[in-house]
Every structure is written in C-alpha cells, then in structure tokens.
C-alpha cells in the first residue's frame, strides 16, 4: 500500500492532498497559508469531516512541510513518514521542455526555475515546494506535473501568434495555455460518463474559476486553448482581462499616466475582469447577489458569459463539430445561471440544457436534455488525483 501526497505550492501557501494509491482514496487534505508572515494558518481535514487548525508563525516552506509531516503522524493519519512513498508537485509553466510529467532531479529543478520567465509568480514558488520536500524526504518518488503539458499536443497552427516567426524561433514566444491537468481530468471523466472512447469525441472543456480557460479536446488531445503565453489571455476572468487589443496598452498608459509596461500588465492581471468591470468584486457570488440592482454587476456577468460563448463557438469551428461541452471549477461547478445562460446561446450547435438537471452544484452529472445532440456535463475537477496518478505511474 502506498500513500502519495499531491502538492500545490504558492509563494506563501502550500495546498496538499494525501491519497492512498492505487485506490485513489483521499485520506486527508489541507492548506498552510501565510507562510513567511506572522500568524500562518495551518489546516488539516481528515476522517471525513474532522478538522485540525493551528495559528502559528511558519517561516518558510521547509518548516511547513516538517510541520505537516509531524501533524499527519500525531493525528494518526500516517504512522511514520516512510508510509509516504510518493510526492507530486503541481508546476505552472513547463514551456516546451516538459511534454509530460517528469521525475524530479537537480536538473529538472533548475529547468523549472529557468522557466520562471513564463510564470514569475508561480514557478519559483513551485520549485520552493519541491526543494522543501526533497530535503525532508529525499528518497521518495518525486514527480513534477505541469499545467502546460496537456496542451503540448496543440498544432503549430494554433499555438503560434501572428507575429514575426523569429520571435518563436529565438525566444519560444508562443501559446502555452494552462489548467492542463484539469482539462485533461474532466475530458477523461466526461468520456467515461458518456460511455464512449475519448478517441471518438470532440469535447470543449470550460474551466471557469477565478482563473478561467476553455480547451478544444479532439480525440483526447488538447488542440487549442484560450489562455496564451501566460494565463492572462482568453475569456474574462475574476481579475484578469482576457483577450484585448495590444494597442490599448500604449493608449491607456499615456492617458492614465501608467509609467511602466509592468504596471500596465499588473492592471490587466489584477484589476480587470469581473472586478474591473463591476467595480464591486472579482467573485461571481457577489456579482450574482448584486445583479438585480447594480447595472455594472449585471454587465460584468453578461460579458463573462459572452466570452465563454465565443470560445465555444470558435472551438466547435476549430474541431468542425462538438459532441460534449463540459463545465468545471468554481463557477462551472456552481454557477447554475451562468451555465444556463451560456448553453442557451449555443443551441445552434445542438446543445440544450435540462433546467432541472442543471439545478445542481458541485456534483458530477449530465445536464443536457435527453435529446440534446451535444451533451452538456458538469464534472467537478480533481487536479490532485491526476497528480497522484502521475506519481503512481513513475512508482510502478
Ligand atoms: P475557483 O477559482 O475554481 O475556486 O472558483 C472561484 C469562483 O467560483 C469565484 O468566482 C466564486 O464566486 C465562484 N463560485 C463558487 N461558488 C459559487 C456559487 N455557489 N455560485 C456561483 N459561483 C460560485
């Protein structure tokens, strides 16, 4: 019996889930927040509903990992560190180097760090998490799982930008996409639920969370995705603008006195999207609450839906058809109205939502009518189990 831990390390946080493999049973999960700050928050959920929480100063990721392993033992979730035989780390940017998950070596860590150019907030933090585990549990199978690898099957026609080709050849400037682990998981699950081989399906997966991306999955492979060189591109998101005309940047910088291009990109990443449009919040629930009385909140919601609709239409064209549309992540799993409003605008594709079936949150379900030509599915994502599966592959 082996226990595998899936890790998602941020710059000041460490999210984790412990699995019994190969059964894929979740034994415990948790998060360490505010690492490096005062009053870090350390939480463990276990035994189907029990919760352990401690507020304590945790200086760095290594201390967080040490504390995590100690608490797992003290709570009786594991008897000994040695029970954990594998660890899988989520890494945001894998560039063109990592087409698949990779066994962690010193070279792999260096490569992940060198890819920080493509994900300055995420990759250094991911590498810190990897190093912390490696120091404390040096002998276990350690695997890096990349958000971008699922999209490495995209053809050149879809990943190249229409700029001088030398920029790609010299600098690898191209579309990489993100959320790959989630898109892959929900596409596989959808094929399972439809009882059809994924090789025979054209699926559009809509990962709609605070970050959002849409992917065209043809025959099980990602052939196009809405995020780009970085996760800024694509549909409107919580705080990110999604696609815009690049000429807007110098224009706004001049008009608004925004001094550097980095400041401008910061605004596009952090002050735009639902938050910038509504002036209220980046959170879908807040906008839904305000929708009836606040025009800007309603407008933000309609724009969000509109951009998703446009990508669905575009990817149905890219694949010359679509068999299934899948919703996942916070908004995709819980946004009953959002799902309905989106599907009601793509009935021309042959997709019809069943309002009764759609009236559900966070549960795996087919939500289209029985006679809908295109199946519509709600599939809660599980990036962690995909990470644990990849660790398992390297352990066999
Ligand atoms: P994620 O990034 O996947 O955690 O998703 C976060 C987004 O999901 C936020 O915009 C939330 O408002 C949204 N969300 C979570 N629960 C609900 C809900 N019950 N109804 C609508 N949106 C929700």
CSV table of N, CA and C in Angstrom, one decimal, residues 253-323:
chain,number,residue,atom,x,y,z
A,253,UNK,N,-1.7,53.7,-21.2
A,253,UNK,CA,-0.6,54.2,-20.4
A,253,UNK,C,-0.4,55.7,-20.6
A,254,UNK,N,-0.6,56.2,-21.8
A,254,UNK,CA,-0.5,57.6,-21.9
A,254,UNK,C,-1.6,58.4,-21.3
A,255,UNK,N,-2.8,57.9,-21.5
A,255,UNK,CA,-4.0,58.7,-21.0
A,255,UNK,C,-4.1,58.6,-19.5
A,256,UNK,N,-3.6,57.5,-18.9
A,256,UNK,CA,-3.8,57.3,-17.4
A,256,UNK,C,-2.5,57.6,-16.7
A,257,UNK,N,-1.4,57.9,-17.4
A,257,UNK,CA,-0.1,58.1,-16.7
A,257,UNK,C,0.4,56.9,-16.1
A,258,UNK,N,0.2,55.8,-16.7
A,258,UNK,CA,0.7,54.5,-16.2
A,258,UNK,C,2.2,54.4,-16.7
A,259,UNK,N,3.1,54.3,-15.7
A,259,UNK,CA,4.5,54.6,-16.1
A,259,UNK,C,5.2,53.5,-16.8
A,260,UNK,N,5.0,52.3,-16.4
A,260,UNK,CA,5.8,51.2,-17.0
A,260,UNK,C,4.8,50.1,-17.5
A,261,UNK,N,5.4,49.4,-18.5
A,261,UNK,CA,4.6,48.3,-19.1
A,261,UNK,C,4.2,47.3,-18.0
A,262,UNK,N,5.1,47.1,-17.0
A,262,UNK,CA,4.8,46.1,-16.0
A,262,UNK,C,3.6,46.6,-15.1
A,263,UNK,N,3.6,47.9,-14.9
A,263,UNK,CA,2.4,48.4,-14.2
A,263,UNK,C,1.1,48.1,-15.0
A,264,UNK,N,1.2,48.3,-16.3
A,264,UNK,CA,0.0,48.1,-17.1
A,264,UNK,C,-0.4,46.7,-17.1
A,265,UNK,N,0.6,45.8,-17.2
A,265,UNK,CA,0.2,44.3,-17.2
A,265,UNK,C,-0.3,43.9,-15.8
A,266,UNK,N,0.2,44.6,-14.8
A,266,UNK,CA,-0.3,44.3,-13.4
A,266,UNK,C,-1.8,44.6,-13.4
A,267,UNK,N,-2.2,45.8,-14.0
A,267,UNK,CA,-3.6,46.2,-14.0
A,267,UNK,C,-4.4,45.1,-14.8
A,268,UNK,N,-3.9,44.7,-15.9
A,268,UNK,CA,-4.6,43.7,-16.7
A,268,UNK,C,-4.8,42.4,-15.9
A,269,UNK,N,-3.8,42.0,-15.1
A,269,UNK,CA,-3.9,40.8,-14.4
A,269,UNK,C,-4.7,40.9,-13.1
A,270,UNK,N,-4.6,42.1,-12.5
A,270,UNK,CA,-5.2,42.2,-11.1
A,270,UNK,C,-6.3,43.1,-10.9
A,271,UNK,N,-6.6,44.0,-11.8
A,271,UNK,CA,-7.6,45.0,-11.6
A,271,UNK,C,-8.7,45.0,-12.7
A,272,UNK,N,-8.6,44.0,-13.5
A,272,UNK,CA,-9.5,44.0,-14.7
A,272,UNK,C,-10.6,42.9,-14.5
A,273,UNK,N,-11.0,42.3,-15.6
A,273,UNK,CA,-12.0,41.2,-15.5
A,273,UNK,C,-13.3,41.6,-14.8
A,274,UNK,N,-13.9,40.7,-14.1
A,274,UNK,CA,-15.2,40.9,-13.4
A,274,UNK,C,-15.0,42.0,-12.4
A,275,UNK,N,-13.8,42.1,-11.8
A,275,UNK,CA,-13.6,43.1,-10.7
A,275,UNK,C,-13.6,44.5,-11.3
A,276,UNK,N,-12.8,44.7,-12.4
A,276,UNK,CA,-12.7,46.0,-13.0
A,276,UNK,C,-14.0,46.4,-13.7
A,277,UNK,N,-14.7,45.5,-14.3
A,277,UNK,CA,-15.9,45.8,-15.0
A,277,UNK,C,-17.0,46.2,-14.0
A,278,UNK,N,-17.1,45.4,-12.9
A,278,UNK,CA,-18.2,45.6,-12.0
A,278,UNK,C,-17.9,46.7,-11.0
A,279,UNK,N,-16.6,46.9,-10.7
A,279,UNK,CA,-16.3,47.8,-9.6
A,279,UNK,C,-16.7,47.3,-8.2
A,280,UNK,N,-17.1,46.1,-8.2
A,280,UNK,CA,-17.6,45.5,-6.9
A,280,UNK,C,-16.7,44.4,-6.4
A,281,UNK,N,-16.5,43.4,-7.3
A,281,UNK,CA,-15.8,42.2,-6.8
A,281,UNK,C,-15.4,41.3,-7.9
A,282,UNK,N,-14.4,40.5,-7.7
A,282,UNK,CA,-14.0,39.5,-8.7
A,282,UNK,C,-14.7,38.2,-8.5
A,283,UNK,N,-15.5,38.2,-7.4
A,283,UNK,CA,-16.2,36.9,-7.0
A,283,UNK,C,-17.6,36.8,-7.6
A,284,UNK,N,-17.8,35.8,-8.4
A,284,UNK,CA,-19.1,35.6,-9.1
A,284,UNK,C,-20.3,35.7,-8.1
A,285,UNK,N,-20.1,35.1,-6.9
A,285,UNK,CA,-21.3,35.1,-6.0
A,285,UNK,C,-21.7,36.5,-5.6
A,286,UNK,N,-20.7,37.4,-5.4
A,286,UNK,CA,-21.0,38.8,-5.1
A,286,UNK,C,-21.8,39.5,-6.2
A,287,UNK,N,-21.4,39.2,-7.5
A,287,UNK,CA,-22.0,39.8,-8.6
A,287,UNK,C,-23.4,39.3,-8.8
A,288,UNK,N,-23.6,38.0,-8.6
A,288,UNK,CA,-24.9,37.4,-8.7
A,288,UNK,C,-25.9,38.0,-7.7
A,289,UNK,N,-25.3,38.3,-6.5
A,289,UNK,CA,-26.1,38.9,-5.4
A,289,UNK,C,-26.5,40.3,-5.8
A,290,UNK,N,-25.6,41.0,-6.5
A,290,UNK,CA,-25.8,42.4,-6.8
A,290,UNK,C,-26.6,42.7,-8.2
A,291,UNK,N,-26.7,41.6,-8.9
A,291,UNK,CA,-27.1,41.7,-10.3
A,291,UNK,C,-28.4,42.5,-10.5
A,292,UNK,N,-29.4,42.2,-9.7
A,292,UNK,CA,-30.7,42.8,-9.9
A,292,UNK,C,-30.7,44.4,-9.7
A,293,UNK,N,-29.8,44.8,-8.8
A,293,UNK,CA,-29.9,46.2,-8.5
A,293,UNK,C,-28.7,47.0,-9.1
A,294,UNK,N,-27.7,46.3,-9.6
A,294,UNK,CA,-26.5,47.0,-10.0
A,294,UNK,C,-26.2,46.7,-11.5
A,295,UNK,N,-26.3,47.7,-12.3
A,295,UNK,CA,-26.1,47.5,-13.7
A,295,UNK,C,-24.7,47.0,-14.1
A,296,UNK,N,-23.7,47.5,-13.4
A,296,UNK,CA,-22.4,47.1,-13.7
A,296,UNK,C,-22.1,45.7,-13.4
A,297,UNK,N,-22.7,45.2,-12.3
A,297,UNK,CA,-22.6,43.8,-11.9
A,297,UNK,C,-23.2,42.9,-13.0
A,298,UNK,N,-24.4,43.3,-13.5
A,298,UNK,CA,-25.1,42.5,-14.5
A,298,UNK,C,-24.3,42.5,-15.8
A,299,UNK,N,-23.7,43.7,-16.1
A,299,UNK,CA,-22.9,43.8,-17.4
A,299,UNK,C,-21.7,42.9,-17.3
A,300,UNK,N,-21.0,42.9,-16.1
A,300,UNK,CA,-19.9,42.0,-16.0
A,300,UNK,C,-20.2,40.6,-16.2
A,301,UNK,N,-21.4,40.2,-15.7
A,301,UNK,CA,-21.8,38.8,-15.8
A,301,UNK,C,-22.1,38.4,-17.3
A,302,UNK,N,-22.8,39.4,-18.0
A,302,UNK,CA,-23.1,39.1,-19.4
A,302,UNK,C,-21.8,39.0,-20.2
A,303,UNK,N,-20.8,39.9,-19.9
A,303,UNK,CA,-19.6,39.9,-20.7
A,303,UNK,C,-18.9,38.6,-20.4
A,304,UNK,N,-18.8,38.1,-19.2
A,304,UNK,CA,-18.2,36.8,-18.9
A,304,UNK,C,-18.8,35.7,-19.7
A,305,UNK,N,-20.2,35.7,-19.7
A,305,UNK,CA,-20.9,34.6,-20.4
A,305,UNK,C,-20.6,34.7,-21.9
A,306,UNK,N,-20.6,36.0,-22.4
A,306,UNK,CA,-20.4,36.2,-23.8
A,306,UNK,C,-19.0,35.7,-24.3
A,307,UNK,N,-18.0,35.9,-23.5
A,307,UNK,CA,-16.6,35.5,-23.9
A,307,UNK,C,-16.6,33.9,-23.9
A,308,UNK,N,-17.2,33.3,-23.0
A,308,UNK,CA,-17.2,31.8,-23.0
A,308,UNK,C,-18.0,31.3,-24.2
A,309,UNK,N,-19.1,31.9,-24.5
A,309,UNK,CA,-19.9,31.5,-25.7
A,309,UNK,C,-19.0,31.7,-27.0
A,310,UNK,N,-18.3,32.8,-27.1
A,310,UNK,CA,-17.5,33.0,-28.3
A,310,UNK,C,-16.4,31.9,-28.4
A,311,UNK,N,-15.8,31.5,-27.3
A,311,UNK,CA,-14.8,30.5,-27.4
A,311,UNK,C,-15.4,29.1,-27.7
A,312,UNK,N,-16.6,28.8,-27.2
A,312,UNK,CA,-17.3,27.6,-27.5
A,312,UNK,C,-17.5,27.5,-29.0
A,313,UNK,N,-18.1,28.6,-29.5
A,313,UNK,CA,-18.4,28.7,-31.0
A,313,UNK,C,-17.1,28.5,-31.8
A,314,UNK,N,-16.1,29.2,-31.4
A,314,UNK,CA,-14.8,29.1,-32.1
A,314,UNK,C,-14.2,27.7,-32.1
A,315,UNK,N,-14.3,27.0,-30.9
A,315,UNK,CA,-13.7,25.7,-30.9
A,315,UNK,C,-14.6,24.6,-31.5
A,316,UNK,N,-15.9,24.9,-31.6
A,316,UNK,CA,-16.7,24.0,-32.4
A,316,UNK,C,-16.3,24.1,-33.8
A,317,UNK,N,-15.9,25.3,-34.3
A,317,UNK,CA,-15.5,25.5,-35.7
A,317,UNK,C,-14.1,24.9,-35.8
A,318,UNK,N,-13.2,25.1,-34.9
A,318,UNK,CA,-11.8,24.5,-35.0
A,318,UNK,C,-11.9,23.0,-35.1
A,319,UNK,N,-12.8,22.4,-34.4
A,319,UNK,CA,-12.9,20.9,-34.5
A,319,UNK,C,-13.9,20.4,-35.5
A,320,UNK,N,-14.5,21.4,-36.2
A,320,UNK,CA,-15.6,21.0,-37.1
A,320,UNK,C,-16.7,20.2,-36.5
A,321,UNK,N,-17.1,20.6,-35.3
A,321,UNK,CA,-18.1,19.8,-34.6
A,321,UNK,C,-17.8,19.8,-33.1
A,322,UNK,N,-18.8,19.4,-32.4
A,322,UNK,CA,-18.6,19.2,-30.9
A,322,UNK,C,-19.6,18.1,-30.4
A,323,UNK,N,-19.1,17.2,-29.6
A,323,UNK,CA,-20.0,16.2,-29.0
A,323,UNK,C,-20.4,16.5,-27.6
